[in-house]
Amino acid sequence: MAWFKKSRKPLEGPADKSSKIPEGLWVKCPGCAEVIYNKDLATNLQVCPKCGHHFRLSSVERVRMLFDDGVYEEHDADLASTDPLQFTDTKPYSARLKAGREATGMKDALVLATGRIEGRRAVVCAMEYGFIGGSMGVVVGEKITRGIERAIAERLPVIIVSCSGGARMMEGALSLMQMAKISAALARLDRARLPYLSVLTDPTTGGVTASFAMLGDLNIAEPRALIGFAGPRVIEQTIRQKLPEGFQRSEFLLEHGFVDLVVDRRELKAAIARALGFMLPAAAPRAESVETSAPAATPSEFETTA
Ligand SMILES: [Zn+2]
């Protein structure tokens, strides 16, 4: 027999809590610990107005930011992984895919889009960190490759914005093959004499760094982005040495010749447009330039895949 009985329903707790402090209205900046109003961040391309800390952009925010008036056409949005290995680690890969889809509303970790950058048409691929850490699986590889092939067919430049933890190990060797596949497609783009700009954002690591992210005609990094192959912790444990200050950050890599430019996000679009203006002829290029371009300019190992 119960001594006390709840005769009434409990006070409506959860509804009350949510109404007091709307979630995500204020953000604490990890750079300067300042509390920033979310709308101020949004109008500032998610860059802290006080210290310039770059918050992570979603892939959709990224393409909106790069294209004129945020207008673009998305391609191959329906490509989805089939979980070929029926892989399970701490949880099934199929569950991770489902969680990623629910979190981002996307089928996989990349947006492939065409639009105009300061009037010039371009193909942009933007990786989505919110989808299994922006990892590169079969779908990401296929979409980037299709983007490059589209660029070759329509004579457009390619911009890939990396934001990734590397190859998606739940797809095993298939994910690693994407490195070669995308690199081979980029070699064909090079032979067609079309520019490829790589934008490296926080974080760009693993197989993404080891393939297309470092193959740009221009490699542009956002400030203070973590860029590397293995993470700093793994390297320190392997070589048993303390790494230098700022190791694997954009500025360190610029100093050591790994990236060409470090550009603030607020100036990124202008920098890309300027580079494209420099690399591409103002008038429409002649069609035969594809055939007459020198194959000697590309690495020989890519020749067989063309
Ligand atoms: Zn700040």
Coordinates of C-alpha atoms and ligand atoms in Angstrom, one line a residue:
M1 CA 0.0 0.0 0.0
A2 CA 1.3 3.4 -0.9
W3 CA 1.4 5.9 1.9
F4 CA 1.6 8.9 -0.5
K5 CA -0.2 9.1 -3.7
K6 CA 0.2 11.6 -6.5
S7 CA -3.3 12.9 -6.9
R8 CA -2.3 15.6 -9.3
K9 CA -0.2 15.6 -12.4
P10 CA 3.3 17.1 -11.9
L11 CA 3.8 20.7 -12.8
E12 CA 4.5 21.1 -16.5
G13 CA 8.3 21.2 -16.0
P14 CA 9.9 20.7 -19.5
A15 CA 7.7 23.2 -21.2
D16 CA 8.4 25.8 -18.6
K17 CA 12.2 25.3 -18.8
S18 CA 12.4 25.7 -22.6
S19 CA 10.4 28.9 -22.6
K20 CA 12.7 30.7 -20.2
I21 CA 16.0 30.3 -22.1
P22 CA 15.6 29.5 -25.8
E23 CA 18.4 27.1 -26.7
G24 CA 21.3 28.3 -28.8
L25 CA 20.5 32.0 -28.4
W26 CA 23.9 32.8 -26.9
V27 CA 27.2 31.1 -27.7
K28 CA 30.4 31.2 -25.6
C29 CA 33.4 31.7 -27.9
P30 CA 36.2 29.1 -27.3
G31 CA 38.7 31.7 -28.5
C32 CA 38.1 34.6 -26.1
A33 CA 35.4 33.2 -23.8
E34 CA 33.1 36.1 -24.7
V35 CA 29.4 35.4 -24.8
I36 CA 28.1 36.2 -28.3
Y37 CA 24.6 36.7 -29.5
N38 CA 23.8 34.0 -32.1
K39 CA 22.4 36.4 -34.6
D40 CA 25.6 38.4 -34.5
L41 CA 27.5 35.3 -35.3
A42 CA 25.2 34.4 -38.2
T43 CA 25.6 37.8 -39.8
N44 CA 29.4 37.5 -39.4
L45 CA 29.7 34.1 -41.2
Q46 CA 30.1 32.4 -37.8
V47 CA 33.3 34.3 -37.0
C48 CA 33.6 35.7 -33.5
P49 CA 33.4 39.6 -33.9
K50 CA 35.7 40.0 -30.9
C51 CA 38.6 37.7 -31.6
G52 CA 38.1 36.2 -35.0
H53 CA 37.6 32.6 -33.9
H54 CA 36.1 30.6 -36.8
F55 CA 33.2 28.5 -35.7
R56 CA 32.4 25.5 -37.9
L57 CA 30.1 26.0 -40.8
S58 CA 27.6 23.4 -42.0
S59 CA 28.0 22.4 -45.6
V60 CA 24.8 24.2 -46.6
E61 CA 26.0 27.4 -44.8
R62 CA 29.2 27.0 -46.7
V63 CA 27.8 26.8 -50.2
R64 CA 25.3 29.6 -49.4
M65 CA 28.2 31.8 -48.3
L66 CA 30.3 31.1 -51.4
F67 CA 27.6 31.5 -54.1
D68 CA 26.2 34.9 -55.2
D69 CA 23.0 35.7 -53.2
G70 CA 23.2 32.2 -51.7
V71 CA 21.7 30.8 -54.9
Y72 CA 22.9 27.4 -56.1
E73 CA 21.7 24.1 -57.7
E74 CA 22.4 20.9 -55.8
H75 CA 23.4 17.7 -57.6
D76 CA 23.2 14.0 -56.7
A77 CA 21.7 14.7 -53.3
D78 CA 20.1 11.3 -53.3
L79 CA 23.2 9.2 -53.4
A80 CA 23.4 7.1 -50.2
S81 CA 25.7 4.4 -48.8
T82 CA 24.5 0.8 -48.9
D83 CA 26.7 -0.3 -45.9
P84 CA 28.5 -2.9 -48.1
L85 CA 30.3 -4.6 -45.2
Q86 CA 27.3 -4.7 -42.8
F87 CA 29.8 -3.1 -40.5
T88 CA 29.5 -2.9 -36.7
D89 CA 31.9 -1.3 -34.3
T90 CA 30.5 0.1 -31.0
K91 CA 27.3 0.4 -32.9
P92 CA 26.1 -0.7 -36.4
Y93 CA 27.2 1.5 -39.3
S94 CA 23.6 1.6 -40.4
A95 CA 22.7 3.2 -37.1
R96 CA 25.4 5.8 -37.6
L97 CA 24.1 6.6 -41.1
K98 CA 20.6 7.0 -39.7
A99 CA 21.8 9.3 -37.0
G100 CA 23.7 11.3 -39.5
R101 CA 20.7 11.6 -41.7
E102 CA 18.5 12.8 -38.9
A103 CA 21.1 15.3 -37.6
T104 CA 21.8 16.9 -41.0
G105 CA 18.9 16.1 -43.2
M106 CA 21.4 14.9 -45.8
K107 CA 22.0 11.5 -47.3
D108 CA 25.8 11.7 -46.8
A109 CA 28.6 14.0 -45.8
L110 CA 28.9 16.2 -48.8
V111 CA 27.0 18.9 -50.8
L112 CA 27.7 19.1 -54.5
A113 CA 26.5 22.3 -56.1
T114 CA 26.9 24.6 -59.0
G115 CA 26.3 28.3 -59.0
R116 CA 28.0 31.6 -59.5
I117 CA 30.9 33.1 -57.5
E118 CA 31.1 36.8 -58.3
G119 CA 29.4 36.1 -61.6
R120 CA 31.6 33.2 -62.6
R121 CA 30.0 29.7 -62.7
A122 CA 31.8 27.1 -60.6
V123 CA 31.4 23.6 -59.0
V124 CA 31.6 23.6 -55.3
C125 CA 31.8 20.5 -53.0
A126 CA 31.4 21.2 -49.3
M127 CA 31.9 18.5 -46.7
E128 CA 29.5 18.1 -43.7
Y129 CA 31.2 17.5 -40.4
G130 CA 27.9 16.8 -38.7
F131 CA 27.5 13.6 -40.8
I132 CA 29.8 11.0 -39.2
G133 CA 32.6 13.5 -38.8
G134 CA 32.6 14.5 -42.4
S135 CA 34.2 11.2 -43.2
M136 CA 34.9 10.2 -46.8
G137 CA 33.1 7.1 -47.9
V138 CA 32.0 5.8 -51.3
V139 CA 29.2 8.4 -51.6
V140 CA 31.5 11.4 -50.8
G141 CA 34.1 10.1 -53.3
E142 CA 31.5 9.5 -56.0
K143 CA 29.9 12.9 -55.6
I144 CA 33.2 14.7 -55.7
T145 CA 34.2 12.7 -58.8
R146 CA 30.9 13.5 -60.5
G147 CA 31.4 17.2 -59.6
I148 CA 34.8 17.2 -61.2
E149 CA 33.4 15.4 -64.3
R150 CA 30.7 17.9 -64.5
A151 CA 33.3 20.7 -64.3
I152 CA 35.3 19.1 -67.2
A153 CA 32.2 18.8 -69.3
E154 CA 31.0 22.3 -68.7
R155 CA 34.4 23.9 -68.5
L156 CA 34.0 25.1 -64.9
P157 CA 36.5 25.5 -62.0
V158 CA 36.2 23.3 -59.0
I159 CA 36.3 24.3 -55.3
I160 CA 36.3 21.6 -52.6
V161 CA 35.8 22.7 -49.0
S162 CA 37.2 20.1 -46.8
C163 CA 36.0 19.5 -43.2
S164 CA 36.7 15.9 -42.4
G165 CA 38.1 13.4 -40.0
G166 CA 39.4 11.4 -43.0
A167 CA 38.3 8.1 -44.7
R168 CA 35.2 6.4 -43.4
M169 CA 36.6 3.2 -41.9
M170 CA 33.2 1.6 -41.7
E171 CA 33.4 1.1 -45.5
G172 CA 36.9 -0.4 -45.2
A173 CA 39.1 -0.4 -48.3
L174 CA 36.3 1.1 -50.4
S175 CA 36.7 4.4 -48.6
L176 CA 40.4 4.4 -49.2
M177 CA 39.9 3.9 -52.9
Q178 CA 38.1 7.2 -53.0
M179 CA 41.5 8.9 -52.5
A180 CA 42.8 7.5 -55.7
K181 CA 39.5 7.9 -57.6
I182 CA 39.2 11.6 -56.7
S183 CA 42.9 12.2 -57.4
A184 CA 42.6 10.6 -60.8
A185 CA 39.6 12.8 -61.6
L186 CA 41.6 15.9 -60.5
A187 CA 44.4 14.8 -62.8
R188 CA 41.9 14.8 -65.7
L189 CA 40.7 18.3 -64.6
D190 CA 44.3 19.4 -64.7
R191 CA 44.7 18.0 -68.2
A192 CA 41.6 19.9 -69.2
R193 CA 43.4 23.0 -67.9
L194 CA 40.7 23.9 -65.4
P195 CA 41.6 25.2 -61.9
Y196 CA 41.0 23.4 -58.7
L197 CA 41.0 25.4 -55.4
S198 CA 41.2 23.5 -52.2
V199 CA 39.8 25.1 -49.1
L200 CA 40.9 23.5 -45.8
T201 CA 38.8 24.2 -42.8
D202 CA 38.9 23.0 -39.2
P203 CA 39.5 20.0 -39.2
T204 CA 41.0 18.5 -42.3
T205 CA 42.7 15.3 -41.5
G206 CA 43.4 11.7 -42.5
G207 CA 42.8 10.4 -46.0
V208 CA 41.3 13.7 -47.1
T209 CA 44.5 15.6 -46.3
A210 CA 46.4 12.7 -47.9
S211 CA 44.6 13.1 -51.2
F212 CA 42.5 15.9 -52.7
A213 CA 42.8 18.5 -49.9
M214 CA 46.5 19.0 -50.7
L215 CA 46.2 18.8 -54.5
G216 CA 44.7 22.2 -55.1
D217 CA 46.3 24.5 -57.7
L218 CA 45.9 26.8 -54.7
N219 CA 45.5 25.4 -51.2
I220 CA 43.7 27.9 -49.0
A221 CA 43.3 27.4 -45.3
E222 CA 41.0 29.1 -42.8
P223 CA 42.8 30.6 -39.8
R224 CA 43.7 28.3 -36.9
A225 CA 42.3 25.2 -38.7
L226 CA 43.6 21.8 -37.6
I227 CA 45.2 20.3 -40.8
G228 CA 47.2 17.1 -40.7
F229 CA 47.2 13.4 -41.4
A230 CA 47.3 11.7 -38.0
G231 CA 46.2 13.8 -35.1
P232 CA 48.7 15.5 -32.8
R233 CA 48.0 13.1 -29.9
V234 CA 48.7 10.1 -32.0
I235 CA 52.0 11.6 -33.3
E236 CA 53.1 12.5 -29.8
Q237 CA 52.4 9.0 -28.6
T238 CA 54.3 7.5 -31.5
I239 CA 57.4 9.6 -31.6
R240 CA 57.3 10.2 -27.8
Q241 CA 58.1 13.9 -28.2
K242 CA 56.3 17.1 -27.5
L243 CA 55.2 18.8 -30.7
P244 CA 56.0 22.4 -31.3
E245 CA 53.4 25.1 -30.5
G246 CA 50.8 25.5 -33.1
F247 CA 51.8 22.3 -34.9
Q248 CA 49.2 21.3 -37.6
R249 CA 47.5 24.7 -37.5
S250 CA 47.0 26.7 -40.7
E251 CA 49.6 29.4 -39.8
F252 CA 52.3 26.8 -38.9
L253 CA 51.6 25.0 -42.2
L254 CA 51.8 28.3 -44.2
E255 CA 55.1 29.0 -42.6
H256 CA 56.4 25.6 -43.6
G257 CA 55.0 25.6 -47.2
F258 CA 52.2 23.2 -46.8
V259 CA 49.4 25.6 -47.7
D260 CA 49.5 28.7 -50.0
L261 CA 47.3 31.1 -48.2
V262 CA 45.5 31.6 -44.8
V263 CA 42.4 33.6 -45.5
D264 CA 39.8 34.9 -43.0
R265 CA 36.4 33.5 -43.8
R266 CA 35.0 37.0 -44.3
E267 CA 37.4 37.5 -47.2
L268 CA 37.3 34.0 -48.5
K269 CA 34.8 34.4 -51.3
A270 CA 36.6 37.5 -52.6
A271 CA 40.0 35.6 -52.5
I272 CA 38.5 32.7 -54.4
A273 CA 37.0 35.0 -57.0
R274 CA 40.3 36.8 -57.4
A275 CA 42.2 33.6 -57.9
L276 CA 39.6 32.3 -60.4
G277 CA 39.8 35.6 -62.3
F278 CA 43.6 35.1 -62.4
M279 CA 43.5 31.5 -63.5
L280 CA 40.6 31.5 -66.0
P281 CA 40.5 33.4 -69.2
A282 CA 37.8 36.1 -69.3
A283 CA 36.4 34.9 -72.6
A284 CA 35.0 31.4 -73.2
P285 CA 37.9 29.0 -73.8
R286 CA 38.4 27.2 -77.1
A287 CA 37.1 23.7 -77.2
E288 CA 40.3 22.1 -78.6
S289 CA 42.3 23.2 -75.6
V290 CA 41.2 20.0 -73.9
E291 CA 42.8 17.8 -76.5
T292 CA 46.0 19.8 -77.0
S293 CA 46.9 20.2 -73.3
A294 CA 50.2 18.5 -72.4
P295 CA 49.7 15.2 -70.5
A296 CA 53.3 15.5 -69.2
A297 CA 52.1 18.0 -66.7
T298 CA 50.3 15.3 -64.7
P299 CA 51.7 12.5 -62.6
S300 CA 52.2 9.4 -64.6
E301 CA 50.4 7.1 -62.2
F302 CA 47.1 8.7 -63.0
E303 CA 47.5 8.2 -66.7
T304 CA 46.0 4.7 -66.8
T305 CA 42.8 5.7 -65.1
A306 CA 41.9 8.4 -67.7
Ligands
ZN1 ZN 36.0 35.1 -29.6

